[in-house]
């Protein structure tokens, strides 16, 4: 059943989310046609219970779908939308039309509720905003926008009255933990794409009459990329290990820390093997390595989640650190 869903989403993204489409949307083209294709497929309701006409998946099942989204650099917040629609449906709330972004740790000041650098804010119709431990669903169109570094992101600011009137998202819990879980899986997918594209390039690019992948230094760098990509896949599966729609904060800490940690090595060696041409706008590699660096710090970098994991270790009553590590990594995951 899992393969059936992931195969279908993989085929959909391969056909509809090509690098050319990603570039067009990043350049300001309307994303409505791409979202319509995805909405029609039903994947936005993957975490909605079957009793509410969804697929009834849990976080553990969704990991493979989120990795595919990262693999294809989808320029829409589909993973976040799946999660928020799942929470809403589980509570019996109505489900809004359109893509949903996430804004954890919003601030309230001067009569405004504001969030900086909201991921995919420019292509979302709704934003799940967390303020003071409560998450509400706000219309993106009701916010004033300020530019952000990444072309699809924006800073958003709503009048307090909009926040007060917005419906609560039940079951959202700690939105930063949920967002970190999602981006651990997205990172895993993008890391694997960088590995596969770099391996293909090394086997095709000829130098001194043979593929550059035959040279020992290139093989050494490919081996390191491979190690980080595959260990990140396992870490993402640990982060998503839950049979409910509520992530485990310690498992998320392990998963997000490991996947963020892999970014610099994989991005640097991938560009090194490509002889730096991967930096150019015309070359597809930059679509993924830009996201790697961007997603590395989304919802907290590896240093933040290392601290969270360390605090959990110190607070754990087990006599051995190994006991906590065993419990956290005892996921039903496979490479």
Short mmCIF file of C-alpha atoms in Angstrom, two decimals:
data_model
loop_
_atom_site.label_atom_id
_atom_site.label_comp_id
_atom_site.label_asym_id
_atom_site.label_seq_id
_atom_site.Cartn_x
_atom_site.Cartn_y
_atom_site.Cartn_z
CA UNK A 1 0.00 0.00 0.00
CA UNK A 2 2.85 2.41 0.90
CA UNK A 3 4.60 1.79 -2.43
CA UNK A 4 1.34 2.37 -4.27
CA UNK A 5 1.02 5.86 -2.76
CA UNK A 6 4.68 6.81 -3.13
CA UNK A 7 4.85 5.47 -6.70
CA UNK A 8 1.80 7.54 -7.64
CA UNK A 9 3.14 10.73 -6.06
CA UNK A 10 6.58 10.15 -7.59
CA UNK A 11 5.07 9.83 -11.05
CA UNK A 12 2.91 12.92 -10.54
CA UNK A 13 5.85 15.05 -9.42
CA UNK A 14 8.14 13.74 -12.18
CA UNK A 15 5.55 14.76 -14.78
CA UNK A 16 4.23 18.02 -13.29
CA UNK A 17 7.08 19.38 -11.16
CA UNK A 18 9.96 19.53 -13.62
CA UNK A 19 12.98 21.80 -13.01
CA UNK A 20 11.53 24.18 -15.63
CA UNK A 21 8.27 24.47 -13.67
CA UNK A 22 10.19 25.02 -10.41
CA UNK A 23 12.18 27.84 -12.04
CA UNK A 24 9.01 29.47 -13.45
CA UNK A 25 7.25 29.51 -10.07
CA UNK A 26 10.37 30.76 -8.29
CA UNK A 27 10.44 33.51 -10.92
CA UNK A 28 6.92 34.64 -10.02
CA UNK A 29 4.69 32.49 -12.27
CA UNK A 30 1.28 31.48 -10.92
CA UNK A 31 1.44 28.19 -9.03
CA UNK A 32 -2.32 27.59 -9.24
CA UNK A 33 -2.12 25.08 -12.10
CA UNK A 34 0.45 22.93 -10.27
CA UNK A 35 -1.55 23.07 -7.04
CA UNK A 36 -4.72 22.11 -8.92
CA UNK A 37 -3.00 18.98 -10.25
CA UNK A 38 -1.90 18.04 -6.72
CA UNK A 39 -5.27 18.83 -5.13
CA UNK A 40 -7.03 16.70 -7.73
CA UNK A 41 -4.72 13.79 -6.94
CA UNK A 42 -5.91 13.78 -3.31
CA UNK A 43 -2.42 13.75 -1.74
CA UNK A 44 -3.21 16.84 0.35
CA UNK A 45 -5.62 14.56 2.29
CA UNK A 46 -3.11 11.75 2.86
CA UNK A 47 -3.25 12.30 6.65
CA UNK A 48 -7.01 12.90 6.77
CA UNK A 49 -8.88 9.96 8.38
CA UNK A 50 -10.60 7.54 6.01
CA UNK A 51 -13.90 8.40 7.73
CA UNK A 52 -13.47 11.93 6.34
CA UNK A 53 -12.60 10.71 2.81
CA UNK A 54 -8.82 10.85 3.34
CA UNK A 55 -6.14 8.16 3.05
CA UNK A 56 -5.87 7.67 6.83
CA UNK A 57 -2.07 7.77 6.91
CA UNK A 58 -0.04 8.49 10.06
CA UNK A 59 3.30 10.30 10.32
CA UNK A 60 5.28 7.09 9.81
CA UNK A 61 3.52 6.51 6.47
CA UNK A 62 3.88 10.11 5.31
CA UNK A 63 7.68 10.16 5.56
CA UNK A 64 8.17 8.55 2.14
CA UNK A 65 5.79 11.08 0.54
CA UNK A 66 7.61 14.03 2.10
CA UNK A 67 10.96 12.65 0.92
CA UNK A 68 9.57 12.62 -2.63
CA UNK A 69 8.51 16.26 -2.27
CA UNK A 70 12.09 17.10 -1.29
CA UNK A 71 13.48 14.99 -4.13
CA UNK A 72 11.53 17.04 -6.68
CA UNK A 73 12.00 20.49 -5.03
CA UNK A 74 8.23 21.05 -5.11
CA UNK A 75 7.71 24.84 -4.88
CA UNK A 76 4.52 24.45 -2.80
CA UNK A 77 3.93 23.65 0.92
CA UNK A 78 2.27 20.28 0.23
CA UNK A 79 3.90 18.53 3.20
CA UNK A 80 2.75 21.24 5.61
CA UNK A 81 -0.74 21.19 4.06
CA UNK A 82 -1.02 17.41 4.57
CA UNK A 83 -0.18 17.78 8.26
CA UNK A 84 -2.50 20.72 9.03
CA UNK A 85 -5.42 19.17 7.12
CA UNK A 86 -4.85 15.96 9.09
CA UNK A 87 -5.04 17.82 12.42
CA UNK A 88 -8.17 19.71 11.35
CA UNK A 89 -9.94 16.61 10.05
CA UNK A 90 -9.04 14.61 13.15
CA UNK A 91 -10.80 17.27 15.25
CA UNK A 92 -13.83 17.34 12.96
CA UNK A 93 -13.09 20.91 11.77
CA UNK A 94 -13.79 22.09 8.23
CA UNK A 95 -10.95 21.84 5.70
CA UNK A 96 -10.01 24.96 3.72
CA UNK A 97 -9.21 24.94 0.01
CA UNK A 98 -5.64 25.73 -0.97
CA UNK A 99 -2.07 25.28 0.25
CA UNK A 100 -1.16 25.87 3.91
CA UNK A 101 2.20 27.18 5.14
CA UNK A 102 3.50 27.11 8.73
CA UNK A 103 4.70 29.97 10.94
CA UNK A 104 5.90 28.76 14.34
CA UNK A 105 6.99 31.25 17.01
CA UNK A 106 5.08 34.28 15.67
CA UNK A 107 5.33 37.56 17.60
CA UNK A 108 2.71 40.02 18.80
CA UNK A 109 3.59 43.72 19.03
CA UNK A 110 2.13 47.10 18.03
CA UNK A 111 -1.31 45.65 17.29
CA UNK A 112 0.14 43.16 14.79
CA UNK A 113 0.88 39.43 14.75
CA UNK A 114 4.03 38.90 12.68
CA UNK A 115 6.17 36.03 11.41
CA UNK A 116 9.47 36.36 9.55
CA UNK A 117 10.66 34.17 6.68
CA UNK A 118 7.49 32.08 6.35
CA UNK A 119 8.34 29.17 4.03
CA UNK A 120 6.33 29.21 0.75
CA UNK A 121 4.22 32.13 2.00
CA UNK A 122 3.92 33.54 -1.55
CA UNK A 123 2.29 30.37 -2.89
CA UNK A 124 0.07 29.53 0.12
CA UNK A 125 -3.53 30.53 0.66
CA UNK A 126 -3.42 29.84 4.41
CA UNK A 127 -0.85 29.97 7.19
CA UNK A 128 -0.92 27.95 10.43
CA UNK A 129 0.43 30.52 12.90
CA UNK A 130 1.60 29.62 16.41
CA UNK A 131 1.50 32.35 19.04
CA UNK A 132 1.69 31.82 22.78
CA UNK A 133 1.32 28.04 22.50
CA UNK A 134 -1.82 28.23 20.35
CA UNK A 135 -2.03 27.62 16.59
CA UNK A 136 -4.62 29.33 14.41
CA UNK A 137 -5.32 29.26 10.69
CA UNK A 138 -4.99 32.70 9.06
CA UNK A 139 -5.62 33.73 5.47
CA UNK A 140 -2.38 34.62 3.70
CA UNK A 141 -4.22 37.26 1.66
CA UNK A 142 -5.11 39.15 4.86
CA UNK A 143 -1.42 39.71 5.69
CA UNK A 144 0.95 42.43 4.59
CA UNK A 145 4.11 40.93 3.08
CA UNK A 146 7.79 41.83 3.31
CA UNK A 147 10.45 40.23 1.07
CA UNK A 148 12.56 37.29 2.26
CA UNK A 149 15.84 35.83 0.98
CA UNK A 150 14.29 32.74 -0.65
CA UNK A 151 12.03 33.73 -3.59
CA UNK A 152 8.98 31.77 -2.39
CA UNK A 153 9.13 33.02 1.21
CA UNK A 154 7.92 36.23 2.82
CA UNK A 155 7.53 37.91 6.18
CA UNK A 156 3.83 38.20 7.09
CA UNK A 157 2.00 40.56 9.41
CA UNK A 158 -1.70 40.50 10.35
CA UNK A 159 -3.79 42.91 12.46
CA UNK A 160 -4.53 41.41 15.91
CA UNK A 161 -8.23 41.31 15.01
CA UNK A 162 -7.49 38.81 12.23
CA UNK A 163 -5.64 36.57 14.68
CA UNK A 164 -8.47 36.78 17.24
CA UNK A 165 -11.13 35.86 14.67
CA UNK A 166 -9.14 33.00 13.11
CA UNK A 167 -10.13 29.37 13.87
CA UNK A 168 -7.91 27.33 16.19
CA UNK A 169 -6.05 24.31 14.74
CA UNK A 170 -6.67 21.54 17.32
CA UNK A 171 -3.90 19.03 17.94
CA UNK A 172 -1.12 21.09 16.36
CA UNK A 173 1.04 20.91 19.50
CA UNK A 174 4.49 22.46 19.19
CA UNK A 175 4.50 23.80 15.63
CA UNK A 176 8.30 24.11 15.50
CA UNK A 177 8.68 20.40 16.31
CA UNK A 178 6.16 19.52 13.59
CA UNK A 179 7.87 21.75 11.04
CA UNK A 180 11.29 20.32 11.93
CA UNK A 181 9.96 16.79 11.37
CA UNK A 182 8.62 17.75 7.94
CA UNK A 183 11.87 19.42 6.89
CA UNK A 184 13.96 16.48 8.09
CA UNK A 185 12.08 14.38 5.53
CA UNK A 186 12.32 17.06 2.82
CA UNK A 187 16.06 17.34 3.45
CA UNK A 188 16.43 13.58 3.16
CA UNK A 189 14.83 13.65 -0.29
CA UNK A 190 16.90 16.59 -1.54
CA UNK A 191 20.13 15.03 -0.21
CA UNK A 192 19.37 11.83 -2.11
CA UNK A 193 18.72 13.77 -5.31
CA UNK A 194 22.09 15.53 -4.98
CA UNK A 195 23.81 12.17 -4.48
CA UNK A 196 22.14 10.53 -7.49
CA UNK A 197 22.72 13.49 -9.82
CA UNK A 198 26.35 13.81 -8.76
CA UNK A 199 26.96 10.07 -9.18
CA UNK A 200 25.47 10.23 -12.68
CA UNK A 201 27.61 13.25 -13.58
CA UNK A 202 30.78 11.54 -12.30
CA UNK A 203 30.05 8.49 -14.45
CA UNK A 204 29.34 10.54 -17.59
CA UNK A 205 31.94 13.36 -17.41
CA UNK A 206 35.17 12.31 -19.17
CA UNK A 207 38.64 13.60 -18.27
CA UNK A 208 41.93 12.22 -19.58
CA UNK A 209 40.00 9.60 -21.52
CA UNK A 210 37.96 8.10 -18.67
CA UNK A 211 35.00 9.05 -16.42
CA UNK A 212 36.01 11.30 -13.53
CA UNK A 213 34.27 8.82 -11.22
CA UNK A 214 37.22 6.47 -11.81
CA UNK A 215 39.59 8.83 -9.97
CA UNK A 216 40.21 7.95 -6.33
CA UNK A 217 39.62 11.46 -4.97
CA UNK A 218 36.21 11.61 -6.69
CA UNK A 219 35.33 8.16 -5.38
CA UNK A 220 36.26 9.31 -1.87
CA UNK A 221 33.95 12.35 -2.13
CA UNK A 222 31.11 10.25 -3.60
CA UNK A 223 31.46 7.81 -0.72
CA UNK A 224 31.07 10.63 1.80
CA UNK A 225 28.02 12.03 -0.01
CA UNK A 226 26.50 8.54 -0.04
CA UNK A 227 27.10 8.01 3.68
CA UNK A 228 25.42 11.29 4.59
CA UNK A 229 22.49 10.81 2.20
CA UNK A 230 21.63 7.31 3.41
CA UNK A 231 22.14 8.05 7.11
CA UNK A 232 19.90 11.10 6.68
CA UNK A 233 17.18 8.91 5.19
CA UNK A 234 17.30 6.75 8.31
CA UNK A 235 17.31 9.86 10.54
CA UNK A 236 14.24 11.27 8.75
CA UNK A 237 12.41 7.98 9.29
CA UNK A 238 13.25 8.19 12.99
CA UNK A 239 11.90 11.78 13.10
CA UNK A 240 8.59 10.65 11.55
CA UNK A 241 8.27 7.49 13.65
CA UNK A 242 4.76 7.86 15.05
CA UNK A 243 1.54 5.98 14.49
CA UNK A 244 -0.45 9.14 15.24
CA UNK A 245 -0.30 12.73 13.91
CA UNK A 246 1.79 13.86 16.91
CA UNK A 247 5.59 13.75 16.51
CA UNK A 248 7.98 12.73 19.30
CA UNK A 249 10.16 15.81 20.09
CA UNK A 250 13.29 13.79 20.92
CA UNK A 251 13.06 11.69 17.76
CA UNK A 252 12.51 14.87 15.76
CA UNK A 253 15.57 16.40 17.41
CA UNK A 254 17.69 13.43 16.30
CA UNK A 255 16.28 13.47 12.76
CA UNK A 256 16.50 17.20 12.11
CA UNK A 257 19.99 17.48 13.66
CA UNK A 258 21.35 14.65 11.48
CA UNK A 259 19.77 15.78 8.23
CA UNK A 260 20.81 19.42 8.75
CA UNK A 261 24.32 18.28 9.66
CA UNK A 262 24.64 16.46 6.32
CA UNK A 263 23.86 19.54 4.24
CA UNK A 264 27.27 21.23 4.12
CA UNK A 265 29.20 18.06 3.22
CA UNK A 266 26.77 16.93 0.52
CA UNK A 267 26.36 20.38 -1.04
CA UNK A 268 30.09 21.14 -1.00
CA UNK A 269 31.21 17.81 -2.48
CA UNK A 270 28.40 17.81 -5.07
CA UNK A 271 29.50 21.19 -6.37
CA UNK A 272 33.16 20.19 -6.17
CA UNK A 273 32.59 17.11 -8.36
CA UNK A 274 30.57 19.19 -10.82
CA UNK A 275 33.58 21.48 -11.19
CA UNK A 276 31.52 24.42 -9.86
CA UNK A 277 29.20 24.54 -12.92
CA UNK A 278 26.38 23.43 -10.60
CA UNK A 279 26.26 26.97 -9.22
CA UNK A 280 24.94 28.36 -12.50
CA UNK A 281 21.25 29.19 -12.85
CA UNK A 282 20.97 26.96 -15.94
CA UNK A 283 22.19 23.85 -14.06
CA UNK A 284 19.59 21.91 -12.08
CA UNK A 285 21.88 21.05 -9.15
CA UNK A 286 21.47 24.54 -7.67
CA UNK A 287 17.71 24.01 -7.32
CA UNK A 288 18.45 21.35 -4.72
CA UNK A 289 21.57 22.71 -2.99
CA UNK A 290 19.89 26.10 -2.48
CA UNK A 291 17.07 24.27 -0.74
CA UNK A 292 19.52 22.21 1.30
CA UNK A 293 21.08 25.33 2.80
CA UNK A 294 17.67 26.95 3.25
CA UNK A 295 16.01 23.93 4.86
CA UNK A 296 19.04 23.28 7.07
CA UNK A 297 18.06 26.26 9.25
CA UNK A 298 14.28 25.97 8.83
CA UNK A 299 12.71 25.21 12.24
CA UNK A 300 16.20 25.21 13.77
CA UNK A 301 19.63 24.13 12.59
CA UNK A 302 21.59 21.12 13.85
CA UNK A 303 23.04 23.13 16.76
CA UNK A 304 19.53 23.91 18.08
CA UNK A 305 18.39 20.30 17.87
CA UNK A 306 21.66 19.00 19.32
CA UNK A 307 20.81 21.08 22.41
CA UNK A 308 17.27 19.65 22.53
CA UNK A 309 18.61 16.09 22.29
CA UNK A 310 21.25 16.84 24.93
CA UNK A 311 18.67 18.24 27.35
CA UNK A 312 16.53 15.12 26.86
CA UNK A 313 19.54 12.95 27.59
CA UNK A 314 20.31 14.82 30.83
CA UNK A 315 16.67 14.67 31.93
CA UNK A 316 16.28 10.96 31.18
CA UNK A 317 16.15 8.80 34.35
CA UNK A 318 17.83 5.83 32.67
CA UNK A 319 21.21 4.92 34.15
CA UNK A 320 22.81 4.61 30.71
CA UNK A 321 22.72 7.09 27.81
CA UNK A 322 22.55 4.05 25.56
CA UNK A 323 19.06 3.25 26.91
CA UNK A 324 17.67 6.55 25.59
CA UNK A 325 19.49 6.14 22.28
CA UNK A 326 18.01 2.65 21.89
CA UNK A 327 14.49 3.90 22.60
CA UNK A 328 14.81 6.81 20.16
CA UNK A 329 16.33 4.76 17.35
CA UNK A 330 14.08 1.76 17.84
CA UNK A 331 12.09 2.77 14.78
CA UNK A 332 10.58 0.42 12.24
CA UNK A 333 12.75 1.99 9.55
CA UNK A 334 14.67 0.52 6.68
CA UNK A 335 17.25 1.97 4.29
#
